[in-house]
Short mmCIF file of C-alpha atoms in Angstrom, two decimals:
data_model
loop_
_atom_site.label_atom_id
_atom_site.label_comp_id
_atom_site.label_asym_id
_atom_site.label_seq_id
_atom_site.Cartn_x
_atom_site.Cartn_y
_atom_site.Cartn_z
CA MET Q 1 0.00 0.00 0.00
CA LEU Q 2 2.80 2.41 0.88
CA PHE Q 3 4.61 1.51 -2.34
CA ILE Q 4 1.55 2.46 -4.38
CA CYS Q 5 1.42 5.81 -2.58
CA LEU Q 6 5.12 6.30 -3.39
CA LEU Q 7 4.39 5.43 -7.02
CA VAL Q 8 1.58 8.00 -7.09
CA LEU Q 9 3.94 10.59 -5.65
CA ILE Q 10 6.52 9.90 -8.38
CA VAL Q 11 4.11 9.71 -11.31
CA VAL Q 12 1.98 12.70 -10.37
CA GLY Q 13 5.06 14.70 -9.41
CA GLY Q 14 6.66 13.94 -12.76
CA GLN Q 15 3.48 14.87 -14.58
CA ASN Q 16 3.31 18.29 -12.97
CA ILE Q 17 6.95 19.13 -13.56
CA PHE Q 18 6.00 19.84 -17.18
CA TYR Q 19 2.22 20.17 -17.25
CA THR Q 20 2.20 23.03 -14.74
CA TYR Q 21 4.13 25.11 -17.30
CA ILE Q 22 2.36 23.88 -20.41
CA ALA Q 23 1.04 27.37 -21.24
CA PRO Q 24 4.53 28.95 -21.50
CA PHE Q 25 5.54 25.95 -23.61
CA LEU Q 26 2.59 26.28 -25.98
CA ILE Q 27 3.07 30.03 -26.39
CA GLY Q 28 6.83 30.46 -26.25
CA SER Q 29 8.15 27.16 -27.60
CA ALA Q 30 5.41 25.72 -29.81
CA GLY Q 31 4.39 29.11 -31.21
CA PHE Q 32 0.65 28.95 -30.55
CA PRO Q 33 -1.17 32.25 -30.05
CA GLU Q 34 -2.07 33.03 -26.47
CA ALA Q 35 -5.78 32.97 -27.26
CA SER Q 36 -5.59 29.31 -28.33
CA VAL Q 37 -4.21 27.99 -25.05
CA GLY Q 38 -7.67 27.57 -23.52
CA ALA Q 39 -8.87 25.52 -26.50
CA LEU Q 40 -5.77 23.32 -26.41
CA LEU Q 41 -6.21 22.65 -22.72
CA PHE Q 42 -9.86 21.83 -23.38
CA VAL Q 43 -8.69 19.28 -25.96
CA TYR Q 44 -6.30 17.82 -23.40
CA GLY Q 45 -9.05 17.59 -20.76
CA GLY Q 46 -11.50 16.00 -23.18
CA ALA Q 47 -8.91 13.39 -24.09
CA GLY Q 48 -8.44 12.75 -20.38
CA ALA Q 49 -12.15 11.94 -20.05
CA VAL Q 50 -11.81 9.45 -22.89
CA GLY Q 51 -8.81 7.93 -21.16
CA LEU Q 52 -10.82 7.50 -17.97
CA VAL Q 53 -13.42 5.50 -19.90
CA LEU Q 54 -10.67 3.40 -21.48
CA ALA Q 55 -9.22 2.74 -18.04
CA GLY Q 56 -12.59 1.40 -16.92
CA VAL Q 57 -12.80 -0.91 -19.93
CA VAL Q 58 -9.19 -2.10 -20.06
CA GLY Q 59 -8.46 -1.92 -16.34
CA SER Q 60 -11.20 -4.37 -15.43
CA ARG Q 61 -9.62 -7.06 -17.61
CA TYR Q 62 -5.95 -6.11 -17.62
CA PRO Q 63 -5.32 -3.86 -14.59
CA ARG Q 64 -1.56 -4.40 -14.54
CA GLY Q 65 -1.03 -4.29 -18.30
CA GLY Q 66 -3.30 -1.27 -18.67
CA LEU Q 67 -1.29 0.69 -16.09
CA TYR Q 68 1.99 -0.18 -17.78
CA ALA Q 69 0.63 0.75 -21.21
CA MET Q 70 -0.70 4.13 -20.13
CA LEU Q 71 2.49 5.07 -18.29
CA LEU Q 72 4.62 4.18 -21.31
CA VAL Q 73 2.32 6.08 -23.68
CA VAL Q 74 2.61 9.19 -21.47
CA ILE Q 75 6.40 8.92 -21.57
CA ALA Q 76 6.43 8.54 -25.35
CA ALA Q 77 3.98 11.42 -25.89
CA VAL Q 78 5.87 13.96 -23.78
CA VAL Q 79 9.21 12.97 -25.34
CA VAL Q 80 7.77 13.60 -28.80
CA ILE Q 81 6.28 16.92 -27.65
CA GLY Q 82 9.61 18.04 -26.24
CA SER Q 83 11.38 17.01 -29.44
CA SER Q 84 8.82 18.53 -31.84
CA ALA Q 85 8.01 21.84 -30.19
CA GLY Q 86 8.22 23.64 -33.56
CA VAL Q 87 5.64 21.41 -35.28
CA PRO Q 88 2.16 22.50 -34.11
CA ALA Q 89 0.33 19.53 -35.64
CA VAL Q 90 2.55 17.06 -33.80
CA VAL Q 91 2.11 18.97 -30.55
CA ILE Q 92 -1.69 18.86 -30.84
CA ALA Q 93 -1.68 15.14 -31.67
CA CYS Q 94 0.61 14.39 -28.72
CA LEU Q 95 -1.55 16.49 -26.41
CA LEU Q 96 -4.48 14.25 -27.33
CA VAL Q 97 -2.48 11.08 -26.72
CA TRP Q 98 -0.93 12.42 -23.52
CA GLY Q 99 -4.30 13.51 -22.12
CA ALA Q 100 -5.98 10.20 -22.96
CA ALA Q 101 -3.16 8.14 -21.45
CA PHE Q 102 -2.76 10.11 -18.23
CA GLY Q 103 -6.52 10.48 -17.76
CA GLY Q 104 -6.84 6.80 -16.85
CA ILE Q 105 -3.73 6.47 -14.66
CA PRO Q 106 -5.20 7.88 -11.40
CA ALA Q 107 -8.15 5.48 -11.61
CA LEU Q 108 -5.87 2.49 -12.25
CA LEU Q 109 -3.62 3.45 -9.34
CA GLN Q 110 -6.57 3.84 -7.01
CA THR Q 111 -7.96 0.48 -8.12
CA ARG Q 112 -4.60 -1.15 -7.52
CA LEU Q 113 -4.45 0.26 -4.01
CA LEU Q 114 -7.96 -0.92 -3.15
CA HIS Q 115 -7.10 -4.42 -4.37
CA THR Q 116 -3.84 -4.44 -2.41
CA ALA Q 117 -4.93 -2.97 0.92
CA SER Q 118 -6.76 -5.18 3.37
CA PRO Q 119 -10.24 -4.03 4.45
CA ARG Q 120 -8.80 -3.11 7.87
CA VAL Q 121 -6.55 -0.38 6.43
CA ARG Q 122 -8.42 0.48 3.24
CA ASP Q 123 -9.73 3.80 4.59
CA VAL Q 124 -6.26 4.80 5.71
CA GLY Q 125 -4.89 3.79 2.32
CA ALA Q 126 -7.42 5.98 0.51
CA ALA Q 127 -6.43 8.93 2.68
CA LEU Q 128 -2.73 8.34 2.06
CA LEU Q 129 -3.41 8.07 -1.67
CA THR Q 130 -5.13 11.46 -1.69
CA THR Q 131 -2.23 12.94 0.26
CA ALA Q 132 0.25 11.47 -2.22
CA PHE Q 133 -1.67 13.03 -5.11
CA ASN Q 134 -1.66 16.47 -3.51
CA VAL Q 135 2.01 16.30 -2.53
CA GLY Q 136 2.86 15.12 -6.04
CA ILE Q 137 1.00 18.02 -7.63
CA GLY Q 138 2.65 20.62 -5.41
CA GLY Q 139 6.06 18.96 -5.39
CA GLY Q 140 6.13 18.51 -9.15
CA ALA Q 141 5.18 22.14 -9.71
CA ALA Q 142 7.91 23.25 -7.29
CA ILE Q 143 10.55 21.16 -9.06
CA GLY Q 144 9.40 22.46 -12.44
CA GLY Q 145 9.53 26.01 -11.13
CA ALA Q 146 13.09 25.52 -9.92
CA LEU Q 147 14.08 24.18 -13.35
CA PHE Q 148 12.08 26.71 -15.35
CA ASP Q 149 14.80 29.37 -15.35
CA VAL Q 150 17.65 26.87 -15.60
CA ILE Q 151 16.79 24.73 -18.62
CA PRO Q 152 14.69 25.37 -21.76
CA VAL Q 153 10.98 24.83 -21.30
CA PRO Q 154 10.83 21.88 -23.77
CA ALA Q 155 13.46 20.13 -21.63
CA LEU Q 156 10.90 19.92 -18.81
CA ALA Q 157 9.14 17.29 -20.94
CA PHE Q 158 12.26 15.12 -20.81
CA VAL Q 159 12.50 15.56 -17.05
CA GLN Q 160 8.89 14.44 -16.74
CA ALA Q 161 9.58 11.40 -18.93
CA ALA Q 162 12.61 10.49 -16.81
CA VAL Q 163 10.73 10.76 -13.50
CA ILE Q 164 7.77 8.72 -14.72
CA GLY Q 165 10.24 6.24 -16.23
CA LEU Q 166 11.74 5.83 -12.77
CA GLY Q 167 8.26 5.01 -11.49
CA VAL Q 168 7.82 2.38 -14.21
CA VAL Q 169 11.14 0.76 -13.28
CA LEU Q 170 10.16 0.60 -9.61
CA LEU Q 171 6.79 -0.85 -10.58
CA VAL Q 172 8.43 -3.56 -12.69
CA VAL Q 173 10.77 -4.49 -9.84
CA ALA Q 174 7.92 -4.59 -7.31
CA ASP Q 175 5.72 -6.72 -9.56
CA ALA Q 176 8.62 -9.09 -10.32
CA ARG Q 177 9.36 -9.55 -6.62
CA ARG Q 178 5.71 -10.09 -5.86
CA SER Q 179 5.38 -12.70 -8.63
CA SER Q 180 8.53 -14.55 -7.53
CA THR Q 181 7.34 -14.57 -3.93
CA GLY Q 182 4.00 -15.96 -5.01
CA ARG Q 183 5.64 -18.72 -7.07
CA ALA Q 184 7.98 -19.61 -4.21
CA SER Q 185 5.02 -19.90 -1.86
CA VAL Q 186 3.18 -22.19 -4.28
CA ASP Q 187 6.26 -24.35 -4.87
CA GLY Q 188 6.84 -24.59 -1.14
CA ASP Q 189 3.32 -25.82 -0.62
CA ARG Q 190 3.83 -28.44 -3.30
CA ASP Q 191 7.13 -29.63 -1.80
CA VAL Q 192 5.57 -30.35 1.57
CA GLU Q 193 4.53 -33.99 1.48
CA PRO Q 194 1.59 -35.06 3.58
CA GLN Q 195 2.61 -36.88 6.72
CA PHE Q 196 0.98 -40.23 7.26
CA THR Q 197 1.06 -42.24 10.46
CA SER Q 198 0.67 -45.93 10.89
CA GLU Q 199 -0.96 -45.52 14.25
CA ILE Q 200 -4.69 -45.84 13.97
CA PRO Q 201 -6.53 -44.46 16.96
CA VAL Q 202 -8.78 -47.04 18.51
CA PRO Q 203 -11.81 -45.80 20.31
CA PRO Q 204 -12.00 -46.93 23.94
CA GLN Q 205 -14.06 -50.04 24.48
CA THR Q 206 -16.68 -49.49 27.10
CA GLY Q 207 -16.42 -52.13 29.76
CA SER Q 208 -13.11 -53.56 28.48
CA ILE Q 209 -11.32 -52.62 31.70
CA PRO Q 210 -12.99 -53.95 34.81
CA ARG Q 211 -13.64 -51.46 37.51
CA GLN Q 212 -11.78 -52.15 40.73
CA ARG Q 213 -13.51 -51.98 44.08
CA PRO Q 214 -11.89 -49.44 46.43
CA ALA Q 215 -9.79 -50.97 49.20
CA GLY Q 216 -11.49 -51.52 52.56
CA ARG Q 217 -14.87 -52.27 51.18
#
């Protein structure tokens, strides 16, 4: 449960390193007019709603694979955006893909936490998850703000991709350890042979032992 909260912190923090400053990127780096920023963000938000629906469809059947796929698509989309800042058509297409992919990630992470946490700590887990989201949003924005005057704005996309990539690596390692632990447990159960005993308990025979009369009577 705590690992999932850490993963949320990394993924959401990485997302907001770049997304918080998407308007300066669209205007200064991609060359869009200032008046079009609202429409572009609307396109991004609409794609996020579509991604949420996709997460409900795919996540119910392939929760682990769906999370991996969406994280990798976000990484690919922001890398292409950072590399193609001067091509408006590519930027718009990647905004659509980015919004759709990231729109389903919070739901998949929350589902994963609810499946992992026991009912006894599920309420605490939901609270920690919300805290991780908020800290990730603020922390990512703070990191992006510190980098904003140090590196070019398109480079923030590569920082986001690297941070989310770190989250994917940690997720792969955690899932691999969990799978190996599960296989070891199953193999251990199979290796334990049932113990048989040759002693067959015999029920006591009523009246088989004669009762002795107490002494002195």
